[in-house]
Amino acid sequence: MDSDAFLRTALAAARLAGPVVASAFRDRALQGTHQLKTSAADIVTATDKAVEALVIDFIRSKHPSHGFIGEESYASTTATTSIPLTPTWIIDPVDGTTNFAHGFPYICISIALAVDGVPVVGVVHNPVLGETYYATVGGGAYVIEGFAGSDAARPLPVHPPRPFEGLSHALVATEFGYDRDARLEAKLSSLTRILGAPTRGVRALGSAALNACYVARGAFDVYWEAGVHVWDVAAAAVIVQESGGVVANFDSADGVAAVDWFQRKFVFVRGMEGGRKEAEAVAQLIRSKLDPLTYDRD
């Protein structure tokens, strides 16, 4: 597998789509009508659909035999409950659509490639703030800050990993998603329990991919969320893992050893001075404080 070639494709696709997203972010008239999906909190714009088509067309021109899972087109295709074993691109054209519609600049294009059912390439590009995170399995994780070329890439995390000194020294992130039912109450209960540990602070950027990338860079110690989809997290998961961090499900019979990409409940932990064992222990600590939640698989 030529991971470098696939990474070049993903980076090129993200940079091709970036100006489209950035222009519509600055001129809301270009976003078109905001349509509701599952609830009043879950919206889609014309930009989401146009960018997904643009990215898929570009990647297909480079790799015509590959498959695709895109957020906006997935519902109209044959749904699956696992990533196919054949090479499959997993795309979120605008992660953080609510931010995008409201002018909050934490938005990104998320592109992953999965091979044998596992994400192996990840690119997360914020064209408004000029941040591009990327990784390949075995190749490390990097960030490009500003609007420079790839020669400006910095390895992740951006500072040497620190030991975990407990939640009282931790900055954590979570999101509440689109749930406005009993699951929201469970999420608030979990947050209250974690904040009361006590925890130093909590953030919510409004983008699953960017929350996870801020874990990879070492800004957030932990990020957890329930109700997300594979296209929200696949690219960022590669970046977190290659930065030395850990990705786990809320529920797993195998501890944090295996990730079910369609469970829709994930915990991300930054790289630790003590390595994977220390990061896994932090993941277990967070999971022990989370209320049970049930979601249909994608």
Coordinates of N, CA and C in Angstrom, one line a residue, residues 124-273:
V124 N -7.5 16.3 8.3 CA -8.5 17.2 8.8 C -8.0 18.6 8.5
H125 N -8.8 19.4 7.7 CA -8.3 20.7 7.2 C -9.3 21.7 7.6
N126 N -8.9 22.7 8.4 CA -9.7 23.9 8.7 C -9.3 25.0 7.8
P127 N -10.1 25.3 6.7 CA -9.6 26.4 5.8 C -9.9 27.8 6.3
V128 N -10.6 28.0 7.4 CA -10.8 29.3 7.9 C -9.7 29.7 8.8
L129 N -9.2 28.8 9.7 CA -8.1 29.1 10.6 C -6.8 28.7 10.0
G130 N -6.8 28.0 8.9 CA -5.5 27.6 8.3 C -4.8 26.5 9.1
E131 N -5.5 25.6 9.6 CA -4.9 24.4 10.3 C -5.1 23.2 9.5
T132 N -4.1 22.4 9.2 CA -4.2 21.1 8.6 C -3.5 20.0 9.4
Y133 N -4.3 19.1 9.8 CA -3.8 17.9 10.6 C -3.8 16.7 9.7
Y134 N -2.7 15.9 9.7 CA -2.7 14.7 8.9 C -1.8 13.6 9.5
A135 N -2.1 12.4 9.1 CA -1.3 11.2 9.6 C -1.5 10.0 8.7
T136 N -0.5 9.2 8.7 CA -0.7 7.8 8.1 C -0.2 6.8 9.1
V137 N -0.8 5.6 9.1 CA -0.4 4.6 10.1 C 1.1 4.3 9.9
G138 N 1.8 4.4 10.9 CA 3.3 4.1 10.9 C 4.1 5.3 10.4
G139 N 3.4 6.4 10.0 CA 4.2 7.6 9.5 C 4.1 8.8 10.3
G140 N 3.5 8.7 11.5 CA 3.5 9.8 12.4 C 2.3 10.8 12.1
A141 N 2.1 11.8 13.0 CA 1.1 12.8 12.8 C 1.7 14.1 12.8
Y142 N 1.1 15.0 12.0 CA 1.6 16.4 11.8 C 0.5 17.4 11.7
V143 N 0.9 18.7 11.9 CA 0.0 19.8 11.7 C 0.8 20.9 10.9
I144 N 0.0 21.5 10.0 CA 0.5 22.6 9.2 C -0.3 23.8 9.7
E145 N 0.3 24.8 10.3 CA -0.4 26.0 10.8 C -0.2 27.2 9.9
G146 N -1.3 27.9 9.7 CA -1.2 29.0 8.7 C -1.5 28.4 7.3
F147 N -1.1 29.2 6.3 CA -1.5 28.8 5.0 C -0.2 28.5 4.2
A148 N 0.8 27.9 4.9 CA 2.0 27.6 4.2 C 2.0 26.2 3.6
G149 N 3.1 25.8 3.0 CA 3.1 24.5 2.3 C 3.5 23.4 3.3
S150 N 3.6 22.2 2.8 CA 3.9 21.0 3.7 C 5.2 21.1 4.4
D151 N 6.1 22.0 3.9 CA 7.4 22.1 4.6 C 7.3 22.7 5.9
A152 N 6.1 23.3 6.2 CA 5.9 24.0 7.5 C 5.3 23.0 8.5
A153 N 5.2 21.7 8.2 CA 4.6 20.8 9.1 C 5.4 20.6 10.4
R154 N 4.6 20.4 11.5 CA 5.2 20.2 12.8 C 4.7 18.8 13.3
P155 N 5.5 18.0 13.9 CA 5.0 16.7 14.4 C 4.1 16.9 15.6
L156 N 3.2 16.0 15.8 CA 2.3 16.0 16.9 C 2.7 15.0 17.9
P157 N 2.5 15.3 19.2 CA 2.0 16.5 19.8 C 3.0 17.6 19.6
V158 N 2.6 18.9 19.7 CA 3.4 20.0 19.4 C 4.4 20.3 20.6
H159 N 4.2 19.7 21.7 CA 5.1 19.7 22.9 C 5.3 18.3 23.4
P160 N 6.4 18.0 24.1 CA 6.7 16.7 24.6 C 5.5 16.2 25.5
P161 N 5.1 15.0 25.4 CA 4.0 14.5 26.2 C 4.2 14.6 27.7
R162 N 3.2 15.0 28.4 CA 3.3 15.2 29.9 C 2.7 14.0 30.5
P163 N 3.0 13.7 31.8 CA 2.3 12.7 32.5 C 0.9 13.2 32.8
F164 N 0.0 12.2 33.1 CA -1.4 12.6 33.5 C -1.4 12.8 35.0
E165 N -1.7 14.0 35.4 CA -1.7 14.3 36.8 C -3.1 14.3 37.5
G166 N -4.0 13.7 36.8 CA -5.4 13.6 37.4 C -6.3 14.6 36.7
L167 N -7.6 14.4 36.8 CA -8.5 15.3 36.2 C -8.5 16.7 36.8
S168 N -8.0 16.9 37.9 CA -7.9 18.2 38.5 C -6.9 19.1 37.7
H169 N -6.0 18.5 36.9 CA -5.1 19.2 36.1 C -5.4 19.1 34.6
A170 N -6.6 18.6 34.3 CA -6.9 18.2 32.9 C -7.9 19.2 32.3
L171 N -7.7 19.5 31.0 CA -8.6 20.2 30.2 C -9.3 19.2 29.2
V172 N -10.6 19.0 29.4 CA -11.3 17.9 28.6 C -12.3 18.6 27.7
A173 N -12.7 17.8 26.7 CA -13.7 18.2 25.7 C -14.8 17.2 25.6
T174 N -16.0 17.7 25.3 CA -17.1 16.8 25.0 C -18.1 17.6 24.1
E175 N -19.1 17.0 23.6 CA -20.2 17.6 22.9 C -21.5 17.0 23.3
F176 N -22.6 17.7 23.0 CA -23.9 17.2 23.4 C -24.7 16.7 22.2
G177 N -24.2 17.0 21.0 CA -24.9 16.4 19.8 C -26.3 16.9 19.5
Y178 N -27.1 16.1 18.9 CA -28.4 16.5 18.5 C -29.5 15.9 19.4
D179 N -29.1 15.2 20.4 CA -30.1 14.6 21.3 C -30.8 15.6 22.1
R180 N -32.1 15.6 22.1 CA -32.9 16.4 23.0 C -33.9 15.5 23.7
D181 N -33.4 14.4 24.2 CA -34.3 13.4 24.9 C -33.5 12.9 26.1
A182 N -33.9 11.7 26.6 CA -33.2 11.2 27.8 C -31.7 11.1 27.7
R183 N -31.3 10.9 26.5 CA -29.8 10.7 26.3 C -29.1 12.0 26.6
L184 N -29.7 13.2 26.3 CA -29.1 14.4 26.7 C -28.9 14.5 28.2
E185 N -29.9 14.1 29.0 CA -29.8 14.0 30.4 C -28.7 13.2 30.9
A186 N -28.5 12.0 30.2 CA -27.4 11.1 30.6 C -26.0 11.8 30.3
K187 N -25.9 12.5 29.2 CA -24.7 13.2 28.8 C -24.4 14.3 29.9
L188 N -25.4 15.0 30.3 CA -25.2 16.1 31.3 C -24.8 15.5 32.6
S189 N -25.4 14.3 33.0 CA -25.0 13.6 34.2 C -23.6 13.2 34.2
S190 N -23.1 12.7 33.0 CA -21.7 12.2 32.9 C -20.8 13.4 33.0
L191 N -21.2 14.5 32.4 CA -20.3 15.7 32.4 C -20.2 16.3 33.9
T192 N -21.4 16.3 34.6 CA -21.4 16.7 36.0 C -20.5 15.9 36.8
R193 N -20.5 14.6 36.6 CA -19.7 13.6 37.4 C -18.2 13.9 37.1
I194 N -17.8 14.1 35.8 CA -16.4 14.3 35.5 C -15.9 15.7 36.0
L195 N -16.8 16.7 35.8 CA -16.4 18.1 36.2 C -16.2 18.1 37.8
G196 N -17.1 17.3 38.4 CA -17.1 17.3 39.9 C -15.9 16.5 40.5
A197 N -15.1 15.9 39.6 CA -14.0 15.0 40.1 C -13.0 15.6 41.1
P198 N -12.5 16.8 41.0 CA -12.9 17.9 40.0 C -12.1 17.8 38.8
T199 N -12.5 18.5 37.7 CA -11.7 18.7 36.5 C -11.5 20.2 36.3
R200 N -10.3 20.5 35.7 CA -9.9 21.9 35.6 C -10.8 22.6 34.7
G201 N -11.2 22.1 33.5 CA -12.0 22.8 32.6 C -12.6 21.9 31.5
V202 N -13.6 22.4 30.8 CA -14.2 21.6 29.7 C -14.4 22.6 28.6
R203 N -14.2 22.0 27.4 CA -14.5 22.8 26.1 C -15.3 22.0 25.2
A204 N -16.0 22.7 24.2 CA -16.7 22.1 23.2 C -16.6 22.9 21.9
L205 N -15.8 22.4 21.0 CA -15.5 23.2 19.8 C -16.6 23.1 18.7
G206 N -17.5 22.1 18.9 CA -18.6 22.0 17.9 C -18.2 21.2 16.7
S207 N -17.0 20.6 16.7 CA -16.5 19.7 15.6 C -15.8 18.5 16.2
A208 N -16.4 17.3 16.0 CA -15.7 16.1 16.5 C -14.3 16.0 16.0
A209 N -14.1 16.2 14.7 CA -12.8 16.0 14.2 C -11.8 17.0 14.8
L210 N -12.1 18.2 15.0 CA -11.2 19.2 15.6 C -11.0 19.0 17.1
N211 N -12.1 18.6 17.8 CA -11.9 18.2 19.2 C -10.8 17.1 19.3
A212 N -10.9 16.1 18.5 CA -9.9 15.0 18.5 C -8.5 15.5 18.1
C213 N -8.4 16.4 17.1 CA -7.1 16.9 16.7 C -6.5 17.7 17.8
Y214 N -7.3 18.4 18.6 CA -6.7 19.1 19.7 C -6.3 18.2 20.8
V215 N -6.8 17.0 20.8 CA -6.2 16.0 21.7 C -4.9 15.6 21.1
A216 N -4.8 15.4 19.8 CA -3.5 14.9 19.2 C -2.4 16.0 19.4
R217 N -2.8 17.2 19.4 CA -1.7 18.2 19.6 C -1.3 18.4 21.0
G218 N -2.1 17.9 21.9 CA -1.9 17.9 23.4 C -2.6 19.1 24.1
A219 N -3.5 19.8 23.4 CA -4.2 20.9 24.0 C -5.3 20.3 25.0
F220 N -6.0 19.3 24.5 CA -7.0 18.6 25.3 C -6.4 17.3 25.8
D221 N -6.7 17.0 27.1 CA -6.2 15.7 27.6 C -7.1 14.6 27.2
V222 N -8.4 14.9 27.1 CA -9.4 13.8 26.8 C -10.5 14.5 26.0
Y223 N -11.1 13.8 25.1 CA -12.3 14.2 24.4 C -13.2 12.9 24.3
W224 N -14.5 13.1 24.7 CA -15.4 11.9 24.6 C -16.7 12.5 24.0
E225 N -17.4 11.6 23.2 CA -18.7 12.0 22.7 C -19.4 10.8 22.3
A226 N -20.7 10.8 22.5 CA -21.7 9.8 22.0 C -22.6 10.4 21.0
G227 N -22.9 9.5 20.0 CA -23.8 10.0 18.9 C -23.2 10.4 17.6
V228 N -21.8 10.4 17.6 CA -21.1 10.7 16.4 C -21.1 9.6 15.4
H229 N -20.7 9.9 14.2 CA -20.6 8.8 13.1 C -19.2 8.6 12.7
V230 N -19.0 7.6 11.9 CA -17.7 7.2 11.5 C -17.0 8.3 10.7
W231 N -17.8 9.0 9.9 CA -17.2 10.1 9.1 C -16.8 11.3 10.0
D232 N -17.3 11.4 11.2 CA -16.9 12.5 12.1 C -15.5 12.2 12.7
V233 N -15.2 10.9 12.9 CA -14.0 10.6 13.7 C -12.9 9.8 13.0
A234 N -13.2 9.2 11.8 CA -12.2 8.3 11.2 C -10.9 9.0 10.9
A235 N -10.9 10.1 10.3 CA -9.6 10.8 10.0 C -8.9 11.2 11.2
A236 N -9.6 11.8 12.2 CA -8.9 12.3 13.4 C -8.4 11.2 14.2
A237 N -9.1 10.0 14.2 CA -8.6 8.9 14.9 C -7.2 8.4 14.5
V238 N -6.9 8.4 13.2 CA -5.6 8.1 12.8 C -4.6 9.1 13.3
I239 N -5.0 10.4 13.3 CA -4.1 11.5 13.8 C -3.8 11.3 15.3
V240 N -4.8 11.0 16.0 CA -4.7 10.8 17.5 C -3.8 9.6 17.8
Q241 N -4.0 8.5 17.1 CA -3.2 7.3 17.4 C -1.8 7.5 17.0
E242 N -1.6 8.2 15.8 CA -0.2 8.4 15.4 C 0.6 9.4 16.2
S243 N -0.2 10.2 16.9 CA 0.5 11.2 17.8 C 0.8 10.6 19.2
G244 N 0.5 9.3 19.3 CA 0.8 8.6 20.6 C -0.4 8.4 21.5
G245 N -1.6 8.9 21.1 CA -2.8 8.8 21.9 C -3.5 7.5 21.7
V246 N -4.7 7.5 22.3 CA -5.5 6.3 22.3 C -6.9 6.6 21.9
V247 N -7.5 5.8 21.1 CA -8.9 5.9 20.7 C -9.6 4.6 21.2
A248 N -10.8 4.8 21.9 CA -11.5 3.7 22.4 C -13.0 4.0 22.3
N249 N -13.8 2.9 22.3 CA -15.3 3.0 22.4 C -15.7 3.2 23.9
F250 N -16.9 3.6 24.1 CA -17.5 3.6 25.4 C -17.6 2.2 26.0
D251 N -18.1 1.3 25.1 CA -18.4 -0.1 25.4 C -17.5 -1.0 24.6
S252 N -16.7 -1.8 25.3 CA -15.9 -2.8 24.5 C -15.5 -3.9 25.4
A253 N -15.7 -5.1 24.9 CA -15.3 -6.3 25.6 C -13.8 -6.5 25.6
D254 N -13.1 -5.8 24.7 CA -11.7 -5.9 24.6 C -10.9 -4.7 25.2
G255 N -11.5 -4.0 26.2 CA -10.9 -2.9 26.8 C -10.8 -1.8 25.7
V256 N -9.5 -1.3 25.5 CA -9.3 -0.3 24.4 C -8.5 -0.9 23.3
A257 N -8.5 -2.2 23.2 CA -7.6 -2.9 22.2 C -8.2 -2.7 20.8
A258 N -9.5 -2.8 20.6 CA -10.2 -2.8 19.3 C -11.2 -1.7 19.3
V259 N -11.3 -1.0 18.1 CA -12.3 0.1 18.0 C -13.4 -0.4 17.0
D260 N -14.6 -0.2 17.5 CA -15.8 -0.5 16.6 C -16.2 0.9 16.0
W261 N -16.0 1.0 14.7 CA -16.1 2.3 14.1 C -17.6 2.7 13.9
F262 N -18.5 1.8 14.1 CA -19.9 2.1 14.0 C -20.7 2.1 15.3
Q263 N -19.9 2.1 16.4 CA -20.6 2.1 17.7 C -21.2 3.5 18.0
R264 N -20.5 4.5 17.5 CA -21.0 5.9 17.6 C -20.7 6.5 19.0
K265 N -19.8 5.9 19.8 CA -19.4 6.4 21.1 C -17.9 6.2 21.3
F266 N -17.2 7.3 21.4 CA -15.7 7.3 21.4 C -15.1 8.1 22.5
V267 N -13.9 7.7 22.9 CA -13.1 8.4 23.9 C -11.7 8.5 23.2
F268 N -11.2 9.8 23.2 CA -9.9 10.1 22.7 C -9.0 10.6 23.8
V269 N -7.8 10.0 23.9 CA -6.9 10.4 25.0 C -5.5 10.8 24.4
R270 N -5.0 11.9 24.8 CA -3.7 12.4 24.3 C -2.5 11.4 24.6
G271 N -1.4 11.6 23.9 CA -0.2 10.9 24.2 C 0.3 11.2 25.6
M272 N 0.8 10.3 26.3 CA 1.2 10.5 27.7 C 2.7 10.2 27.8
E273 N 3.4 10.8 28.8 CA 4.8 10.5 29.0 C 5.0 9.0 29.3

